Short mmCIF file of C-alpha atoms in Angstrom, two decimals:
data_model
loop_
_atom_site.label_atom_id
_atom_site.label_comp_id
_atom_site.label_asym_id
_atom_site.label_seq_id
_atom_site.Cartn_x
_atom_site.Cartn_y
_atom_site.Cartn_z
CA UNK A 615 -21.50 4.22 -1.16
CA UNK A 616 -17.77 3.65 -2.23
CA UNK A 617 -15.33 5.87 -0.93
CA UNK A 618 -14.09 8.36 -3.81
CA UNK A 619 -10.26 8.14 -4.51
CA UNK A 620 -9.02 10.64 -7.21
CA UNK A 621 -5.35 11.30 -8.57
CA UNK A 622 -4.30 15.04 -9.46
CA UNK A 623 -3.16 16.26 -12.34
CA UNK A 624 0.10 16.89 -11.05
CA UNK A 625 0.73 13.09 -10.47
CA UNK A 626 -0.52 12.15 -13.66
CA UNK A 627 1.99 14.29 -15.36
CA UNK A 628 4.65 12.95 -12.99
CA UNK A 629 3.54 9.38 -13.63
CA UNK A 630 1.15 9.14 -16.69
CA UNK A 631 1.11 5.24 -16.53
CA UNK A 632 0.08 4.96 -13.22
CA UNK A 633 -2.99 2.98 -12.40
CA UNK A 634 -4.90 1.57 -9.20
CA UNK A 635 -6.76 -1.03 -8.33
CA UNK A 636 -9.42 -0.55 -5.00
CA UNK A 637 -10.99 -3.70 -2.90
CA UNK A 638 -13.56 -2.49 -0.70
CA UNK A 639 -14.59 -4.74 2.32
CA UNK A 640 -17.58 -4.32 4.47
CA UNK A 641 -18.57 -6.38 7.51
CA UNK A 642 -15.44 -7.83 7.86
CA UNK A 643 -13.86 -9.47 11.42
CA UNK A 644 -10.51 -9.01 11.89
CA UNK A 645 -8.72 -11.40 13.92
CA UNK A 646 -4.67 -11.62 15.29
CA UNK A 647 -2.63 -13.50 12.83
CA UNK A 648 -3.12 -17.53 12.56
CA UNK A 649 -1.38 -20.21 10.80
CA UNK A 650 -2.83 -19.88 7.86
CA UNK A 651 -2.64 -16.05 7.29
CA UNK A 652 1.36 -17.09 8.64
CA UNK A 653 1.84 -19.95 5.84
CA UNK A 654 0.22 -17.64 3.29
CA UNK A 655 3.33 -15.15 4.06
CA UNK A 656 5.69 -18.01 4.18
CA UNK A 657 4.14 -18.70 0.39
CA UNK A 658 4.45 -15.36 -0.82
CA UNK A 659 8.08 -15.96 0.14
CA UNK A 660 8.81 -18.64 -1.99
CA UNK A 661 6.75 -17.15 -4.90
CA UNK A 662 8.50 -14.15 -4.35
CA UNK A 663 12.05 -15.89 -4.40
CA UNK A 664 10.96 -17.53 -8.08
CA UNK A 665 10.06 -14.94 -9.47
CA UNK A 666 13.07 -12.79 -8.95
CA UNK A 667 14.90 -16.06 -9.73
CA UNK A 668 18.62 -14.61 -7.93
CA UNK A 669 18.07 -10.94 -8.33
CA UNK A 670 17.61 -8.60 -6.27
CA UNK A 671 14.12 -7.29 -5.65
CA UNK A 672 14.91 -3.81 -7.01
CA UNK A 673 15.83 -5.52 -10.48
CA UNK A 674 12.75 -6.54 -11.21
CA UNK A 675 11.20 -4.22 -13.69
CA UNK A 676 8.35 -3.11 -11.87
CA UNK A 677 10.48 -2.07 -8.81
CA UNK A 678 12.90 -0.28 -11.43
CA UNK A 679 9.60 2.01 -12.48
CA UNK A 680 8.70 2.64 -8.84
CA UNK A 681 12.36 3.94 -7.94
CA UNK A 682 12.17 5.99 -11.17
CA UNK A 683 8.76 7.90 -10.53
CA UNK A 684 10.66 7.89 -6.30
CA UNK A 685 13.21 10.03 -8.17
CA UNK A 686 11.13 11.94 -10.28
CA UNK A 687 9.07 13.63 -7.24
CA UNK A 688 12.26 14.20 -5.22
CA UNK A 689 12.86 11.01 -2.88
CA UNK A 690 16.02 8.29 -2.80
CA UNK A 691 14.41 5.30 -3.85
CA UNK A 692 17.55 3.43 -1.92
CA UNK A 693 16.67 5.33 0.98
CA UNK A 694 12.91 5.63 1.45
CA UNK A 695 12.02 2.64 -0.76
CA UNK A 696 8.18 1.87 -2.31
CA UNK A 697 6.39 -0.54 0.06
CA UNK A 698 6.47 -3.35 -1.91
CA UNK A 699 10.07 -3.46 -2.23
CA UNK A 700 10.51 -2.87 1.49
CA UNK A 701 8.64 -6.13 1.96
CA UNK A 702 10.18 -8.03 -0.46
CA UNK A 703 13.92 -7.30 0.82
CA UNK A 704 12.05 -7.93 4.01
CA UNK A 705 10.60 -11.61 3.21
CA UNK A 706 14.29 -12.54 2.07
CA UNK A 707 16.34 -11.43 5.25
CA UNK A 708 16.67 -13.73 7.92
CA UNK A 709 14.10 -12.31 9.90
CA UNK A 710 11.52 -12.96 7.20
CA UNK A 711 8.15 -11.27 7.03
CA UNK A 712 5.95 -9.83 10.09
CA UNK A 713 3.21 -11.17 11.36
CA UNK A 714 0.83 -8.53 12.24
CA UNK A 715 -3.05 -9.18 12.12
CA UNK A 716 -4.90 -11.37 10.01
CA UNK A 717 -5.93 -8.68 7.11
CA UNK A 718 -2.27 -6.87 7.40
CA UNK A 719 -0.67 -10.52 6.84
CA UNK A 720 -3.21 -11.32 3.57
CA UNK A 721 -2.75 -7.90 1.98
CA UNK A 722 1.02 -8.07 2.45
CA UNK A 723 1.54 -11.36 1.10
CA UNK A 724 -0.49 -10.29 -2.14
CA UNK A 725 1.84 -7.61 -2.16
CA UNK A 726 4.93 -9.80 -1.70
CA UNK A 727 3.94 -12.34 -4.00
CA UNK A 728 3.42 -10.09 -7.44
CA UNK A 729 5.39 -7.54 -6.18
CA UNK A 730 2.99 -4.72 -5.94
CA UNK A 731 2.36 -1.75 -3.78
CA UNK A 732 -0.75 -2.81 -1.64
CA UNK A 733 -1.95 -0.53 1.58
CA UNK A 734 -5.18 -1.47 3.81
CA UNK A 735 -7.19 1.29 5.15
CA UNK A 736 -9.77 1.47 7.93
CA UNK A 737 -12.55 2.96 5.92
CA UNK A 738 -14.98 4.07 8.60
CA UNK A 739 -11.57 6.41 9.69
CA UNK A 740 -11.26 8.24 6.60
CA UNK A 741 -12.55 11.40 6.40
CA UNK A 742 -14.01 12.38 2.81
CA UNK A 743 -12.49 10.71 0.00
CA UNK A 744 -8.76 10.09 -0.75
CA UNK A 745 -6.56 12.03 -2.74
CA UNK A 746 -3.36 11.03 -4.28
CA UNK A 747 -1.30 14.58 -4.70
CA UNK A 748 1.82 16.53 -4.51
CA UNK A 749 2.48 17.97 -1.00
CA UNK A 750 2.72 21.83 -0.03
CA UNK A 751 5.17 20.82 2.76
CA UNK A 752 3.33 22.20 5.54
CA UNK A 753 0.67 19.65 5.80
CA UNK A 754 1.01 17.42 9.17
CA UNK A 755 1.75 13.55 9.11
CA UNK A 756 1.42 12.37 13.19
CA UNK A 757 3.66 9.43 13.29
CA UNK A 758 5.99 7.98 16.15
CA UNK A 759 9.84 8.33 16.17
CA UNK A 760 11.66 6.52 18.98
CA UNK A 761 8.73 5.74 20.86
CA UNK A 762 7.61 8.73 20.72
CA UNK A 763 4.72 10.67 18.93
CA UNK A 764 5.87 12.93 16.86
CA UNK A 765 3.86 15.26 13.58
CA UNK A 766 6.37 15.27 10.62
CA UNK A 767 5.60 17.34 7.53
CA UNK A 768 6.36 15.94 3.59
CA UNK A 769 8.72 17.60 1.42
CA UNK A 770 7.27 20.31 -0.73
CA UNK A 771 6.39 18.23 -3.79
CA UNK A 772 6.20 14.44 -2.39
CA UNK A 773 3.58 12.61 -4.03
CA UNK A 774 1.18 11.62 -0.25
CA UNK A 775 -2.24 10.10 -0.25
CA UNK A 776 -4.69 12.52 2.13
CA UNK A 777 -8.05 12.49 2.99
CA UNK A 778 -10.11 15.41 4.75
CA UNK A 779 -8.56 14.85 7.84
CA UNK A 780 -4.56 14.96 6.45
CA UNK A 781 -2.39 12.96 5.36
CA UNK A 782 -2.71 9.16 5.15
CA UNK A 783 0.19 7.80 3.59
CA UNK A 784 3.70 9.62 2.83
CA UNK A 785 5.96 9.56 -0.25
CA UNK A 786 3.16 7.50 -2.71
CA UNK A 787 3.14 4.46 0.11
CA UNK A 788 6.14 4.75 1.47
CA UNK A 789 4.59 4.95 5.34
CA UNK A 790 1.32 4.93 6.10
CA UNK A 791 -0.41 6.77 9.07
CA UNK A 792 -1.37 5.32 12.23
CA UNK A 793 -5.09 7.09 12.09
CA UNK A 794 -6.41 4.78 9.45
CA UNK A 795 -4.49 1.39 9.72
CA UNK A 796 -6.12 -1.67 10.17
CA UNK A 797 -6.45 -3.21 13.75
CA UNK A 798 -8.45 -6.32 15.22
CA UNK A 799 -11.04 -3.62 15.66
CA UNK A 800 -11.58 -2.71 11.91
CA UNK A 801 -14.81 -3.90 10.41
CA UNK A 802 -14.62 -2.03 6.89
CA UNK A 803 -11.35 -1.72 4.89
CA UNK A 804 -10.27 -0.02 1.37
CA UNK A 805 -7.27 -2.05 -0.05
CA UNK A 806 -5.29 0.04 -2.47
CA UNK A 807 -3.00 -1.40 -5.29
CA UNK A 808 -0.94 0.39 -7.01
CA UNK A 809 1.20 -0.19 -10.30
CA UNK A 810 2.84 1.54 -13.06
CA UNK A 811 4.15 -0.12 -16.63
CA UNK A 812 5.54 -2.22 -17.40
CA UNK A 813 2.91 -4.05 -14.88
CA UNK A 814 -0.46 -3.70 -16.75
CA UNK A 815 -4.36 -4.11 -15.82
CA UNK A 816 -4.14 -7.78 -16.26
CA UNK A 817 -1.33 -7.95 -13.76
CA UNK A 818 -2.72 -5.39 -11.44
CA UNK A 819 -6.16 -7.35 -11.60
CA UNK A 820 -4.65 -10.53 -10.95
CA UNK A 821 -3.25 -9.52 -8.00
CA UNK A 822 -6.54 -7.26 -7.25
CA UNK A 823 -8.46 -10.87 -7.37
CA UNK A 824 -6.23 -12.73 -5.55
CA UNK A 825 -6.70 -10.53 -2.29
CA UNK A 826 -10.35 -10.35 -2.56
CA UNK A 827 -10.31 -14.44 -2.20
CA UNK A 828 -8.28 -14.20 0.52
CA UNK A 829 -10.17 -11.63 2.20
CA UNK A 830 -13.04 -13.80 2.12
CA UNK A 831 -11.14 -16.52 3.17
CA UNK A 832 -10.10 -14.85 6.44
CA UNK A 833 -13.57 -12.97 7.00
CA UNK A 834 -15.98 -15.45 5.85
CA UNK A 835 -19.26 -13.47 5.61
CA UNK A 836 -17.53 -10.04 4.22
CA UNK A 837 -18.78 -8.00 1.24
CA UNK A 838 -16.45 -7.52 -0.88
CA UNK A 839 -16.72 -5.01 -4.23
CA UNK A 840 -13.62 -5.03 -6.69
CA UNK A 841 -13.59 -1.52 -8.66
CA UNK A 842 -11.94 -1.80 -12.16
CA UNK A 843 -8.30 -0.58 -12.28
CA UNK A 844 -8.62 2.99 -12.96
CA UNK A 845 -5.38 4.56 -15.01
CA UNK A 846 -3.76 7.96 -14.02
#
């Protein structure tokens, strides 16, 4: 049965153009990254490095619409910047992009490569459904600082994706939580793309596609559902 996501009203009035797209994988082996899921981030690179064609990633139009809605709930997009755009001023830094396990490495190169906010979830840890809303400020976030673990709370108002448990992801998918990331040990995943205009269902489906290919690619045998881009 797929996993129920649902959007509040109070983020649909913060960002009425705001859609997602949801891949949901069952069945799937996850493995440590290879050379292929490595030249697929190497790719998403050099796509990445066209299409911004000697800008700067947040100049590209999409990125200018994530680091408005940033503002609009509170946050510096400069500071605390939407995952996508972390990863693409990551991918064109020396260091380049990391390599971390073969379904981390496919979703963040689909990310990288239409520059698109893409998280992976270990479905069979989430508790419930998930809920995209705006934070009381007293909810708990577990996360590590230093090397250390450490329970941070969101700012009254930050848009944070929860499920029954707490929350998953901070400021929209700006971190993600330890509790439901995927490890070598995950065997169902919820992939979560998320875009707001000018980037429109075509582009978000595109992109939606692409990962479900590569999924398959990397965890031959995996069913794999594509839900329709839902909007708000």
């Amino acid at each position: 049965m797929p996993l129920p996501l649902t959007v509040s009203d109070e983020v649909r009035t913060l960002a009425p153009d705001f859609r997602h797209l949801v891949v949901e994988a069952q069945g799937l082996v996850n493995t440590p990254s290879t050379e292929a899921t490595s030249a697929l981030l190497d790719e998403a690179t050099a796509r990445l490095t066209a299409r911004l064609a000697g800008r700067a990633p947040h100049e590209d139009p999409h990125m200018v619409a994530w680091r408005a809605a940033y503002t609009a709930f509170g946050a510096k997009p400069s500071r605390t910047r939407n995952s996508a755009e972390a990863l693409a001023r990551r991918a064109l830094s020396g260091g380049g992009l990391p390599r971390i396990n073969a379904l981390v490495d496919v979703y963040n190169a689909v990310s990288v490569a239409h520059l698109v906010p893409v998280g992976g979830e270990d479905a069979d840890r989430i508790e419930g459904g998930m809920r995209l809303v705006r934070a009381r400020g007293d909810e708990e976030f577990p996360t590590a600082a230093a090397g250390e673990q450490v329970v941070e709370h969101p700012e009254p108002g930050e848009v944070v994706w929860c499920d029954g448990a707490g929350i998953t992801c901070r400021r929209w998918n700006w971190r993600q939580g330890a509790r439901t990331r995927l490890t070598e040990e995950s065997r169902s995943a919820l992939f979560l793309l998320e875009a707001l205009a000018p980037m429109g269902a075509a582009g978000v489906e595109a992109a939606g596609a692409e990962l479900a290919e590569l999924v398959q690619k990397v965890s031959p045998g995996a069913r794999i559902t594509v839900r329709p881009p839902t909007a708000g």
